[in-house]
Each structure stands twice: as C-alpha cells, then as structure tokens.
mmCIF file of C-alpha atoms in Angstrom:
data_model
loop_
_atom_site.group_PDB
_atom_site.id
_atom_site.type_symbol
_atom_site.label_atom_id
_atom_site.label_comp_id
_atom_site.label_asym_id
_atom_site.label_seq_id
_atom_site.Cartn_x
_atom_site.Cartn_y
_atom_site.Cartn_z
ATOM 1 C CA MET A 1 -30.632 -64.044 -4.663
ATOM 2 C CA ASP A 2 -28.733 -66.197 -7.160
ATOM 3 C CA ILE A 3 -26.575 -68.883 -5.618
ATOM 4 C CA GLN A 4 -23.264 -69.980 -7.114
ATOM 5 C CA GLN A 5 -21.232 -72.979 -6.124
ATOM 6 C CA SER A 6 -17.488 -72.748 -5.818
ATOM 7 C CA PRO A 7 -15.357 -74.456 -8.490
ATOM 8 C CA VAL A 8 -14.095 -76.557 -5.598
ATOM 9 C CA ALA A 9 -17.554 -77.479 -4.331
ATOM 10 C CA GLY A 10 -17.526 -80.888 -2.735
ATOM 11 C CA GLN A 11 -13.815 -80.527 -1.974
ATOM 12 C CA ALA A 12 -13.711 -78.850 1.397
ATOM 13 C CA CYS A 13 -10.566 -76.806 1.906
ATOM 14 C CA PRO A 14 -8.484 -77.611 4.974
ATOM 15 C CA GLU A 15 -8.805 -74.836 7.496
ATOM 16 C CA SER A 16 -7.518 -73.979 10.912
ATOM 17 C CA PRO A 17 -8.947 -76.092 13.770
ATOM 18 C CA GLY A 18 -12.603 -75.449 14.413
ATOM 19 C CA ALA A 19 -13.150 -73.655 11.106
ATOM 20 C CA ARG A 20 -13.829 -76.620 8.839
ATOM 21 C CA PRO A 21 -17.195 -77.050 7.104
ATOM 22 C CA PRO A 22 -18.800 -80.509 6.967
ATOM 23 C CA ALA A 23 -16.788 -82.855 4.773
ATOM 24 C CA GLY A 24 -18.054 -82.905 1.201
ATOM 25 C CA ALA A 25 -20.454 -79.994 1.724
ATOM 26 C CA PRO A 26 -20.809 -77.743 -1.347
ATOM 27 C CA ILE A 27 -19.729 -74.150 -0.896
ATOM 28 C CA ALA A 28 -22.519 -71.767 -1.845
ATOM 29 C CA VAL A 29 -22.455 -67.964 -1.933
ATOM 30 C CA GLY A 30 -24.718 -65.269 -3.342
ATOM 31 C CA SER A 31 -24.174 -63.612 -6.689
ATOM 32 C CA VAL A 32 -23.169 -60.354 -4.975
ATOM 33 C CA GLU A 33 -20.492 -62.173 -2.969
ATOM 34 C CA ALA A 34 -19.310 -64.064 -6.058
ATOM 35 C CA ALA A 35 -18.855 -60.782 -7.955
ATOM 36 C CA ALA A 36 -17.067 -59.303 -4.957
ATOM 37 C CA MET A 37 -14.656 -62.254 -4.827
ATOM 38 C CA SER A 38 -13.735 -61.703 -8.478
ATOM 39 C CA GLN A 39 -13.153 -58.053 -7.635
ATOM 40 C CA ALA A 40 -11.029 -59.021 -4.624
ATOM 41 C CA LEU A 41 -8.881 -61.330 -6.745
ATOM 42 C CA GLN A 42 -8.265 -58.484 -9.177
ATOM 43 C CA ALA A 43 -7.370 -56.171 -6.300
ATOM 44 C CA ALA A 44 -4.895 -58.755 -4.977
ATOM 45 C CA ARG A 45 -2.993 -58.575 -8.274
ATOM 46 C CA ARG A 46 -2.166 -54.939 -7.527
ATOM 47 C CA GLY A 47 0.106 -56.058 -4.706
ATOM 48 C CA THR A 48 3.750 -57.117 -4.674
ATOM 49 C CA ARG A 49 5.167 -60.627 -4.594
ATOM 50 C CA GLY A 50 7.536 -61.369 -1.760
ATOM 51 C CA ALA A 51 7.524 -62.439 1.871
ATOM 52 C CA ASN A 52 3.722 -62.246 2.140
ATOM 53 C CA PRO A 53 0.937 -63.647 -0.069
ATOM 54 C CA LEU A 54 -1.132 -61.570 -2.470
ATOM 55 C CA VAL A 55 -4.457 -60.740 -0.832
ATOM 56 C CA GLY A 56 -7.448 -58.616 -1.852
ATOM 57 C CA ALA A 57 -10.582 -57.687 0.091
ATOM 58 C CA VAL A 58 -13.940 -56.100 -0.793
ATOM 59 C CA ILE A 59 -16.717 -54.925 1.553
ATOM 60 C CA VAL A 60 -20.303 -54.996 0.238
ATOM 61 C CA ASP A 61 -23.557 -53.978 1.898
ATOM 62 C CA PRO A 62 -26.745 -56.096 1.732
ATOM 63 C CA SER A 63 -27.844 -54.306 -1.450
ATOM 64 C CA GLY A 64 -24.604 -55.192 -3.232
ATOM 65 C CA THR A 65 -23.016 -51.742 -3.086
ATOM 66 C CA THR A 66 -19.237 -51.836 -2.760
ATOM 67 C CA LEU A 67 -18.254 -49.924 0.365
ATOM 68 C CA GLY A 68 -14.502 -50.461 0.273
ATOM 69 C CA THR A 69 -11.711 -52.273 -1.539
ATOM 70 C CA GLY A 70 -8.183 -53.037 -0.384
ATOM 71 C CA PHE A 71 -5.121 -55.107 -1.141
ATOM 72 C CA HIS A 72 -1.895 -55.977 0.640
ATOM 73 C CA ARG A 73 1.015 -53.884 -0.652
ATOM 74 C CA GLY A 74 3.806 -55.980 0.864
ATOM 75 C CA ALA A 75 5.468 -57.010 4.100
ATOM 76 C CA GLY A 76 5.074 -54.453 6.864
ATOM 77 C CA THR A 77 2.120 -52.668 5.263
ATOM 78 C CA GLU A 78 -1.533 -52.929 6.265
ATOM 79 C CA HIS A 79 -3.287 -56.143 5.301
ATOM 80 C CA ALA A 80 -5.999 -56.201 2.662
ATOM 81 C CA GLU A 81 -8.818 -56.303 5.228
ATOM 82 C CA ILE A 82 -7.501 -53.213 7.017
ATOM 83 C CA ALA A 83 -6.974 -51.427 3.690
ATOM 84 C CA ALA A 84 -10.585 -52.198 2.688
ATOM 85 C CA LEU A 85 -11.881 -50.845 6.002
ATOM 86 C CA ALA A 86 -9.800 -47.683 5.555
ATOM 87 C CA ASP A 87 -11.065 -47.279 1.985
ATOM 88 C CA ALA A 88 -14.656 -47.613 3.183
ATOM 89 C CA SER A 89 -14.041 -44.940 5.799
ATOM 90 C CA SER A 90 -12.489 -42.574 3.245
ATOM 91 C CA ARG A 91 -15.475 -42.923 0.908
ATOM 92 C CA GLY A 92 -17.833 -41.627 3.564
ATOM 93 C CA LEU A 93 -20.638 -44.013 2.648
ATOM 94 C CA GLY A 94 -21.562 -44.703 6.237
ATOM 95 C CA THR A 95 -20.840 -47.535 8.632
ATOM 96 C CA VAL A 96 -19.753 -50.981 7.463
ATOM 97 C CA ALA A 97 -21.559 -52.595 10.378
ATOM 98 C CA GLY A 98 -23.810 -55.392 9.174
ATOM 99 C CA SER A 99 -22.010 -55.700 5.829
ATOM 100 C CA THR A 100 -20.059 -58.579 4.286
ATOM 101 C CA MET A 101 -16.319 -58.725 3.739
ATOM 102 C CA VAL A 102 -15.093 -60.896 0.854
ATOM 103 C CA VAL A 103 -11.383 -61.690 0.995
ATOM 104 C CA THR A 104 -9.080 -63.960 -0.977
ATOM 105 C CA LEU A 105 -7.349 -65.387 2.129
ATOM 106 C CA GLU A 106 -8.681 -66.269 5.556
ATOM 107 C CA PRO A 107 -8.152 -63.258 7.878
ATOM 108 C CA CYS A 108 -5.049 -63.652 10.016
ATOM 109 C CA ASN A 109 -5.225 -64.174 13.744
ATOM 110 C CA HIS A 110 -1.816 -63.047 14.941
ATOM 111 C CA ARG A 111 0.113 -59.910 15.742
ATOM 112 C CA GLY A 112 3.206 -59.511 13.589
ATOM 113 C CA ARG A 113 4.259 -56.165 12.155
ATOM 114 C CA THR A 114 0.520 -55.384 12.131
ATOM 115 C CA GLY A 115 -2.347 -56.469 14.399
ATOM 116 C CA PRO A 116 -4.699 -59.432 13.827
ATOM 117 C CA CYS A 117 -7.187 -58.777 11.033
ATOM 118 C CA SER A 118 -9.782 -61.005 12.688
ATOM 119 C CA VAL A 119 -10.059 -58.612 15.624
ATOM 120 C CA ALA A 120 -10.267 -55.536 13.384
ATOM 121 C CA VAL A 121 -12.975 -57.125 11.210
ATOM 122 C CA ARG A 122 -15.159 -57.939 14.207
ATOM 123 C CA ALA A 123 -14.546 -54.531 15.786
ATOM 124 C CA ALA A 124 -15.786 -52.867 12.585
ATOM 125 C CA GLY A 125 -19.108 -54.693 12.878
ATOM 126 C CA ILE A 126 -18.709 -56.909 9.822
ATOM 127 C CA ARG A 127 -21.565 -59.450 9.891
ATOM 128 C CA LYS A 128 -20.180 -62.053 7.486
ATOM 129 C CA VAL A 129 -16.821 -63.001 6.010
ATOM 130 C CA VAL A 130 -16.485 -64.979 2.783
ATOM 131 C CA TYR A 131 -12.918 -66.059 2.078
ATOM 132 C CA ALA A 132 -11.304 -68.115 -0.649
ATOM 133 C CA ALA A 133 -8.244 -69.958 0.649
ATOM 134 C CA PRO A 134 -7.481 -70.935 4.248
ATOM 135 C CA ASP A 135 -4.426 -69.452 5.926
ATOM 136 C CA LEU A 136 -2.321 -72.491 6.801
ATOM 137 C CA THR A 137 0.737 -70.642 8.122
ATOM 138 C CA PRO A 138 1.174 -71.759 11.757
ATOM 139 C CA SER A 139 1.636 -68.224 13.085
ATOM 140 C CA ALA A 140 -1.376 -66.655 11.334
ATOM 141 C CA ALA A 141 -4.004 -69.414 11.076
ATOM 142 C CA GLY A 142 -7.208 -69.465 13.074
ATOM 143 C CA GLY A 143 -8.884 -66.254 11.979
ATOM 144 C CA ALA A 144 -12.111 -67.905 10.807
ATOM 145 C CA HIS A 145 -12.394 -69.947 13.979
ATOM 146 C CA TRP A 146 -11.896 -66.845 16.120
ATOM 147 C CA LEU A 147 -14.466 -64.873 14.125
ATOM 148 C CA ARG A 148 -17.051 -67.658 14.354
ATOM 149 C CA SER A 149 -16.507 -67.942 18.074
ATOM 150 C CA HIS A 150 -17.211 -64.206 18.339
ATOM 151 C CA GLY A 151 -20.446 -64.262 16.368
ATOM 152 C CA VAL A 152 -19.262 -63.471 12.830
ATOM 153 C CA GLU A 153 -20.541 -65.795 10.104
ATOM 154 C CA CYS A 154 -17.713 -67.245 7.995
ATOM 155 C CA VAL A 155 -17.819 -69.118 4.695
ATOM 156 C CA GLY A 156 -14.521 -70.498 3.421
ATOM 157 C CA GLY A 157 -13.325 -72.191 0.235
ATOM 158 C CA PHE A 158 -15.151 -70.185 -2.445
ATOM 159 C CA MET A 159 -12.828 -69.705 -5.468
ATOM 160 C CA ALA A 160 -10.002 -71.153 -3.384
ATOM 161 C CA ALA A 161 -8.320 -72.588 -6.480
ATOM 162 C CA GLN A 162 -7.994 -69.130 -8.036
ATOM 163 C CA SER A 163 -6.521 -67.671 -4.856
ATOM 164 C CA GLN A 164 -4.070 -70.536 -4.476
ATOM 165 C CA GLN A 165 -3.021 -70.295 -8.118
ATOM 166 C CA LEU A 166 -2.283 -66.596 -7.634
ATOM 167 C CA ASN A 167 0.017 -67.476 -4.733
ATOM 168 C CA GLU A 168 1.282 -70.786 -6.109
ATOM 169 C CA ARG A 169 5.000 -70.084 -5.697
ATOM 170 C CA TRP A 170 4.559 -68.353 -2.335
ATOM 171 C CA LEU A 171 2.700 -71.419 -1.101
ATOM 172 C CA ARG A 172 5.474 -73.639 -2.411
ATOM 173 C CA ALA A 173 8.102 -71.572 -0.593
ATOM 174 C CA GLN A 174 6.077 -71.846 2.604
ATOM 175 C CA ALA A 175 5.735 -75.619 2.199
ATOM 176 C CA GLU A 176 9.500 -75.891 1.673
ATOM 177 C CA GLU A 177 10.135 -73.646 4.705
ATOM 178 C CA ARG A 178 12.291 -71.241 2.730
ATOM 179 C CA PRO A 179 12.140 -67.597 1.642
ATOM 180 C CA PHE A 180 10.409 -66.482 -1.551
ATOM 181 C CA VAL A 181 13.123 -65.938 -4.195
ATOM 182 C CA THR A 182 13.244 -63.200 -6.833
ATOM 183 C CA LEU A 183 16.007 -63.414 -9.459
ATOM 184 C CA LYS A 184 17.041 -60.165 -11.158
ATOM 185 C CA ILE A 185 19.067 -60.162 -14.382
ATOM 186 C CA ALA A 186 20.207 -57.148 -16.442
ATOM 187 C CA GLN A 187 21.398 -58.126 -19.922
ATOM 188 C CA SER A 188 21.894 -57.094 -23.529
ATOM 189 C CA LEU A 189 19.572 -58.047 -26.377
ATOM 190 C CA ASP A 190 21.730 -61.104 -27.010
ATOM 191 C CA GLY A 191 21.636 -62.194 -23.381
ATOM 192 C CA ARG A 192 25.036 -60.932 -22.199
ATOM 193 C CA VAL A 193 25.637 -59.522 -18.722
ATOM 194 C CA ALA A 194 29.237 -58.512 -19.448
ATOM 195 C CA ALA A 195 31.308 -57.759 -22.537
ATOM 196 C CA ALA A 196 34.255 -59.873 -23.679
ATOM 197 C CA ASP A 197 36.643 -57.685 -21.654
ATOM 198 C CA GLY A 198 34.558 -58.240 -18.510
ATOM 199 C CA SER A 199 33.055 -54.744 -18.378
ATOM 200 C CA SER A 200 29.451 -54.671 -17.175
ATOM 201 C CA GLN A 201 28.818 -51.229 -15.675
ATOM 202 C CA TRP A 202 26.450 -50.244 -16.924
ATOM 203 C CA ILE A 203 24.485 -52.382 -19.366
ATOM 204 C CA THR A 204 21.159 -50.819 -18.387
ATOM 205 C CA GLY A 205 20.406 -47.133 -17.931
ATOM 206 C CA SER A 206 19.709 -45.082 -14.831
ATOM 207 C CA ALA A 207 15.913 -45.579 -14.920
ATOM 208 C CA ALA A 208 16.237 -49.382 -14.914
ATOM 209 C CA ARG A 209 18.838 -49.240 -12.147
ATOM 210 C CA ALA A 210 16.542 -47.015 -10.091
ATOM 211 C CA ASP A 211 13.810 -49.617 -10.424
ATOM 212 C CA GLY A 212 16.320 -52.226 -9.290
ATOM 213 C CA HIS A 213 16.931 -50.237 -6.111
ATOM 214 C CA ARG A 214 13.191 -50.043 -5.555
ATOM 215 C CA ILE A 215 13.039 -53.849 -5.807
ATOM 216 C CA ARG A 216 15.910 -54.121 -3.325
ATOM 217 C CA GLY A 217 13.895 -52.037 -0.905
ATOM 218 C CA LEU A 218 11.108 -54.640 -1.002
ATOM 219 C CA ALA A 219 13.346 -57.592 -0.112
ATOM 220 C CA ASP A 220 14.529 -58.827 3.267
ATOM 221 C CA ALA A 221 17.899 -59.835 1.824
ATOM 222 C CA VAL A 222 19.956 -59.204 -1.333
ATOM 223 C CA LEU A 223 22.238 -62.081 -2.336
ATOM 224 C CA VAL A 224 25.213 -62.276 -4.700
ATOM 225 C CA GLY A 225 28.089 -64.708 -5.158
ATOM 226 C CA THR A 226 31.683 -64.161 -4.167
ATOM 227 C CA GLY A 227 32.540 -63.669 -7.836
ATOM 228 C CA THR A 228 30.310 -60.604 -8.067
ATOM 229 C CA ALA A 229 31.465 -59.367 -4.659
ATOM 230 C CA LEU A 230 35.133 -59.563 -5.711
ATOM 231 C CA ALA A 231 34.726 -58.273 -9.268
ATOM 232 C CA ASP A 232 32.253 -55.422 -8.737
ATOM 233 C CA ASP A 233 32.694 -54.573 -5.036
ATOM 234 C CA PRO A 234 28.975 -53.730 -4.686
ATOM 235 C CA ARG A 235 27.336 -52.159 -1.641
ATOM 236 C CA LEU A 236 24.076 -54.122 -2.109
ATOM 237 C CA THR A 237 22.146 -51.354 -0.348
ATOM 238 C CA ALA A 238 18.801 -49.974 -1.478
ATOM 239 C CA ARG A 239 19.345 -46.331 -2.418
ATOM 240 C CA LEU A 240 16.513 -44.712 -0.504
ATOM 241 C CA GLU A 241 15.867 -42.008 -3.078
ATOM 242 C CA HIS A 242 14.746 -44.806 -5.412
ATOM 243 C CA THR A 243 12.699 -46.846 -2.930
ATOM 244 C CA GLY A 244 10.398 -44.153 -1.592
ATOM 245 C CA GLU A 245 11.453 -45.069 1.951
ATOM 246 C CA ALA A 246 12.099 -42.447 4.580
ATOM 247 C CA PRO A 247 15.697 -41.857 5.735
ATOM 248 C CA GLY A 248 16.638 -44.454 8.335
ATOM 249 C CA ALA A 249 14.428 -47.165 6.823
ATOM 250 C CA VAL A 250 15.584 -50.735 7.382
ATOM 251 C CA GLN A 251 17.992 -51.910 4.696
ATOM 252 C CA PRO A 252 17.937 -55.482 3.355
ATOM 253 C CA LEU A 253 20.445 -57.957 4.728
ATOM 254 C CA ARG A 254 23.498 -57.991 2.436
ATOM 255 C CA VAL A 255 24.458 -61.591 1.678
ATOM 256 C CA VAL A 256 27.434 -63.036 -0.186
ATOM 257 C CA MET A 257 27.292 -66.757 -0.981
ATOM 258 C CA GLY A 258 30.407 -68.790 -1.775
ATOM 259 C CA LEU A 259 33.628 -70.188 -0.328
ATOM 260 C CA ARG A 260 36.104 -67.473 -1.247
ATOM 261 C CA PRO A 261 36.668 -64.912 1.524
ATOM 262 C CA VAL A 262 35.257 -61.411 1.140
ATOM 263 C CA PRO A 263 38.031 -58.839 1.776
ATOM 264 C CA ALA A 264 37.847 -56.825 4.969
ATOM 265 C CA THR A 265 37.866 -53.666 2.845
ATOM 266 C CA ALA A 266 34.888 -54.721 0.664
ATOM 267 C CA ARG A 267 32.097 -52.150 0.539
ATOM 268 C CA VAL A 268 29.505 -54.827 1.274
ATOM 269 C CA ARG A 269 30.914 -55.413 4.742
ATOM 270 C CA GLY A 270 29.662 -53.740 7.893
ATOM 271 C CA GLU A 271 26.495 -54.031 9.951
ATOM 272 C CA GLY A 272 23.888 -56.067 8.092
ATOM 273 C CA PHE A 273 26.447 -58.172 6.149
ATOM 274 C CA LEU A 274 26.436 -61.967 6.105
ATOM 275 C CA GLN A 275 28.639 -64.433 4.223
ATOM 276 C CA LEU A 276 27.260 -67.919 3.631
ATOM 277 C CA ASP A 277 30.101 -70.405 3.186
ATOM 278 C CA THR A 278 28.222 -72.695 0.822
ATOM 279 C CA ARG A 279 27.607 -73.261 -2.866
ATOM 280 C CA ASP A 280 24.268 -74.933 -2.233
ATOM 281 C CA PRO A 281 21.334 -72.535 -2.769
ATOM 282 C CA GLY A 282 19.008 -74.744 -0.736
ATOM 283 C CA GLU A 283 21.350 -74.610 2.240
ATOM 284 C CA ALA A 284 21.690 -70.833 1.827
ATOM 285 C CA LEU A 285 17.913 -70.384 1.876
ATOM 286 C CA ARG A 286 17.504 -72.597 4.917
ATOM 287 C CA THR A 287 20.056 -70.493 6.777
ATOM 288 C CA LEU A 288 18.321 -67.270 5.780
ATOM 289 C CA ALA A 289 14.907 -68.653 6.758
ATOM 290 C CA GLY A 290 16.353 -69.403 10.190
ATOM 291 C CA ARG A 291 17.256 -65.724 10.473
ATOM 292 C CA GLY A 292 13.688 -64.659 9.726
ATOM 293 C CA VAL A 293 14.232 -63.745 6.060
ATOM 294 C CA GLY A 294 11.032 -64.138 4.041
ATOM 295 C CA HIS A 295 12.091 -62.687 0.671
ATOM 296 C CA VAL A 296 15.480 -62.958 -1.024
ATOM 297 C CA LEU A 297 16.497 -60.934 -4.080
ATOM 298 C CA VAL A 298 19.225 -62.817 -5.982
ATOM 299 C CA GLU A 299 21.369 -60.399 -8.002
ATOM 300 C CA GLY A 300 24.515 -62.413 -8.536
ATOM 301 C CA GLY A 301 26.043 -63.241 -11.886
ATOM 302 C CA PRO A 302 25.528 -66.339 -14.042
ATOM 303 C CA GLY A 303 26.960 -68.793 -11.512
ATOM 304 C CA ILE A 304 24.490 -67.885 -8.789
ATOM 305 C CA ALA A 305 21.602 -67.461 -11.238
ATOM 306 C CA GLY A 306 22.272 -70.891 -12.726
ATOM 307 C CA ALA A 307 22.453 -72.589 -9.334
ATOM 308 C CA PHE A 308 19.084 -71.230 -8.221
ATOM 309 C CA LEU A 309 17.474 -71.987 -11.584
ATOM 310 C CA ARG A 310 18.814 -75.541 -11.692
ATOM 311 C CA ALA A 311 17.483 -76.133 -8.180
ATOM 312 C CA GLY A 312 13.999 -74.877 -9.140
ATOM 313 C CA LEU A 313 14.216 -72.239 -6.412
ATOM 314 C CA VAL A 314 13.390 -69.113 -8.428
ATOM 315 C CA ASP A 315 9.827 -67.977 -7.743
ATOM 316 C CA GLU A 316 9.911 -64.717 -9.682
ATOM 317 C CA LEU A 317 12.150 -63.439 -12.488
ATOM 318 C CA LEU A 318 12.820 -59.797 -13.341
ATOM 319 C CA CYS A 319 14.783 -59.542 -16.568
ATOM 320 C CA TYR A 320 15.965 -56.093 -17.678
ATOM 321 C CA ILE A 321 16.982 -55.934 -21.337
ATOM 322 C CA ALA A 322 19.079 -53.095 -22.757
ATOM 323 C CA PRO A 323 18.867 -52.197 -26.485
ATOM 324 C CA LEU A 324 22.442 -53.155 -27.286
ATOM 325 C CA VAL A 325 24.193 -56.173 -28.794
ATOM 326 C CA LEU A 326 27.581 -57.399 -27.533
ATOM 327 C CA GLY A 327 28.078 -60.439 -29.768
ATOM 328 C CA SER A 328 30.335 -62.109 -27.203
ATOM 329 C CA GLY A 329 30.954 -61.982 -23.496
ATOM 330 C CA GLN A 330 29.387 -63.532 -20.426
ATOM 331 C CA PRO A 331 25.855 -64.941 -20.827
ATOM 332 C CA GLY A 332 23.277 -64.021 -18.199
ATOM 333 C CA ILE A 333 22.276 -67.655 -17.697
ATOM 334 C CA PRO A 334 24.839 -70.464 -17.911
ATOM 335 C CA GLU A 335 24.404 -73.990 -19.217
ATOM 336 C CA LEU A 336 21.540 -75.618 -17.298
ATOM 337 C CA GLY A 337 21.739 -79.172 -18.583
ATOM 338 C CA ILE A 338 18.758 -78.689 -20.910
ATOM 339 C CA SER A 339 19.237 -80.732 -24.077
ATOM 340 C CA SER A 340 15.970 -80.197 -25.970
ATOM 341 C CA LEU A 341 13.232 -77.658 -26.506
ATOM 342 C CA ALA A 342 10.788 -80.029 -24.853
ATOM 343 C CA SER A 343 12.733 -79.876 -21.589
ATOM 344 C CA ALA A 344 13.169 -76.092 -21.629
ATOM 345 C CA SER A 345 12.596 -74.101 -18.457
ATOM 346 C CA ARG A 346 9.346 -72.300 -19.246
ATOM 347 C CA TRP A 347 8.108 -69.012 -17.812
ATOM 348 C CA ALA A 348 4.890 -67.036 -18.020
ATOM 349 C CA PRO A 349 4.262 -63.266 -18.017
ATOM 350 C CA ASP A 350 3.288 -62.003 -14.567
ATOM 351 C CA ASP A 351 1.093 -58.897 -14.433
ATOM 352 C CA VAL A 352 1.044 -58.676 -10.630
ATOM 353 C CA GLY A 353 1.877 -55.107 -9.653
ATOM 354 C CA GLY A 354 1.556 -53.824 -13.217
ATOM 355 C CA SER A 355 2.170 -54.870 -16.789
ATOM 356 C CA ALA A 356 4.449 -57.869 -17.286
ATOM 357 C CA LEU A 357 6.431 -55.800 -19.804
ATOM 358 C CA GLN A 358 7.434 -52.290 -18.768
ATOM 359 C CA GLN A 359 9.821 -49.695 -20.141
ATOM 360 C CA PHE A 360 12.394 -47.849 -18.040
ATOM 361 C CA GLY A 361 14.148 -45.248 -20.122
ATOM 362 C CA GLN A 362 15.458 -47.125 -23.149
ATOM 363 C CA ASP A 363 15.414 -50.470 -21.348
ATOM 364 C CA ALA A 364 12.620 -53.046 -21.063
ATOM 365 C CA ARG A 365 11.762 -55.174 -18.056
ATOM 366 C CA PHE A 366 10.035 -58.551 -18.245
ATOM 367 C CA HIS A 367 8.262 -59.710 -15.084
ATOM 368 C CA LEU A 368 7.925 -63.493 -15.195
ATOM 369 C CA ARG A 369 6.915 -66.441 -13.038
ATOM 370 C CA PRO A 370 7.529 -70.158 -13.571
ATOM 371 C CA ALA A 371 4.910 -71.553 -15.940
ATOM 372 C CA PRO A 372 2.347 -73.574 -13.947
ATOM 373 C CA THR A 373 3.250 -76.731 -15.889
ATOM 374 C CA ALA A 374 6.968 -76.290 -15.325
ATOM 375 C CA THR A 375 8.695 -78.969 -13.289
ATOM 376 C CA ALA A 376 11.488 -78.107 -10.922
ATOM 377 C CA ALA A 377 14.959 -79.430 -11.603
ATOM 378 C CA ALA A 378 16.719 -81.664 -9.105
ATOM 379 C CA PRO A 379 17.241 -79.738 -5.856
ATOM 380 C CA ALA A 380 20.808 -80.988 -5.554
ATOM 381 C CA ALA A 381 22.142 -78.264 -7.872
ATOM 382 C CA THR A 382 24.954 -76.216 -6.377
ATOM 383 C CA TYR A 383 26.813 -73.007 -7.073
ATOM 384 C CA GLU A 384 29.655 -74.204 -9.277
ATOM 385 C CA ALA A 385 33.241 -73.899 -8.154
ATOM 386 C CA ALA A 386 33.887 -71.108 -10.658
ATOM 387 C CA GLU A 387 31.778 -68.862 -8.371
ATOM 388 C CA GLU A 388 31.109 -66.571 -11.311
#
C-alpha cells in the first residue's frame, strides 16, 4: 500500500491528554485513507457554519470501498461520525466492523445535545480511526484517548492544516471564548439599506427574506441595535414555515444592543428577549457566551454592522443584493476608518453549504468569509452613539 505523509509531518498536533504521538514523529497513512480524508473534507463543506465546527467523515473497508459518508449539518444534529454510520447502514453493504473511519476532527467524547461519538464508533466495531485536527474544546476533547484505551487504533494529525483552515474563524471564536458571528446585510446595488426618506421595507424580495428566516433558525441569537428596534419594531423571530422546523421548535434569543430603552410595547419583547446595555460588541458577545450562545446572527443596521466589522468580530458575511439603485440614502456599511485600498477589509467567497453566489427570486446573495490574510481591526471599536 502506498504511504503518504501529512503536510504537517514532523509537526505533531496537540491532542487531548494521552492521545499525543511521539514528538516529531511523521504522520503516515495509506493511500486509501488519504483519499478518504480528501473526501471527508469535501463532505464537511456541505455543512453549515455556526456554533459547531464543520466536520466530515468517511468509512472505508480494507479493500478501499467506501461504506458510508457523513457530515455535520449544524448544532443539535447528528455528528459526522454518526451520519457516516447511518449512511453505511442505509447502503446495505454489510457490517462496518473491522473497517476504518476517516474524519476531519477528532471524535468527541462528551454528551451534549447528542451522545459521544467515541462510544458510537467503538460500538460499531470500527477498527481504526484516522483524524485530521484534534478537538481542543474542553468539553469534547479526549475522544482519541478513550478510543485507544478501548482497543481502537487512532492516527491523528493527517491533513490537520486543511481541516483547521476550513474552521479557521470557528477556531478563532473558540480561542476568544465568544460566539461565532454571522453578519447579514440586505442592500441595493449601490450599497444602500434605506432610501433617503428612511424607507427600507422591503429592499429584497420574498424569496431572499425567506432565506433570511432560514438563517435565523440556525442561530442561537439574533441581534440588532436599538436604532433598528425603534425604527422597524421587528419581531426577530424565525418564521417556521421558512426554516423547515416543526411547530414549537426553539426560537433564537432576541437581542437588542444599545443604551436607549426598548418600549414595553415593542414586538421584540416577551419571553426570549434580552437587552444588552452596551455599545461594545466584544462585551455583548462575552455576555451572550456566558448564557450559552454559540452562534449570533447580527441583523442590525449600519451602526451595529460597523461596530462588529471594526472590531474584527464578523466570522461570516451574508450580503443580499437587490437589483435596484437608490442613488442616496443610508449605506449598509458606515465609515470604517479605512483610508487606502491597501488597508481595505478583504473577504473571500465561501462555498460551504452551497455556491458562494446564489439567486433568490430577483435578488443575489453573496456568502463570504474574512480573507485568510485579513488582519482584524482594533478590538476596542464600539457601537457609536448614533445607535443607527
């Protein structure tokens, strides 16, 4: 069998205690496992960015036949390993006992909304696990160590750089102990979110707005500024007919950020409402993290958008563009203190979950992520006093 060394050979990845290979040891896998890892990375891209990392898994038998493929669809859904086991079962190709599972992230070892993948992998009779990046989250780490201690061979670190690059912003959010942040903007061709008279409903059509509700349904919290709350009186709920959720599904936390009071009669109020009396996006995220929020969808107007962008706290950008020109009115993104093209905030197309450019009715949606070379602005940026 051909042997391939990982691009990070000689640079052992940190793992959970007891799961670390000898320092400096090259990471070697077979050609079948290398091909399966590439396939798993592609499967991971079919997932959804948010509170959890993107993960893909592939099960192969000793002859190299793919028995099952899976990916993580988002928080609360089955993990990639479980999805791959289910796919193998549905194919009816026989038992997976004695086969190899190749996964882009070390199997978890904790019970959250779902059970520990490490236990399920061993119970299925998997003989060997090859994983790319270690799981360093305190609550989930230790899967490789547990599997080894229960007789399952584990090889970690192969193509770790590719897995970590795929989850670069999620990893950054974890390191900063804050939620993953998605910023959504709906604007005209010339970048306006409201006309000169202040009217903004609706710049985009019903299909784009339906997709926006679907995105809301994926988030733990939806955040706007007091300016938007006072001007538009939004509900900030995910309309369930657009999210595919069953009636009674958990709604995202509805969050208003800013110092002006939200009227008692505002539609956003009620169970599941929270006002954050701050203009500092970093402080807002720390508060939300303390409440268990892992994914925040920022929908506020230019003031809120600018504060999060200036602070370098936007991990994902969804920009809906309507085929109309206003010529004047409120810009979607305010002045950011950028004085030259060289210092521009740069973004890259993101094809996770589908094409980076999609059409909804007559509107287009760009799915973007911060360019890997982009540098974050000073984290001291705050939500300006104008509050939109």
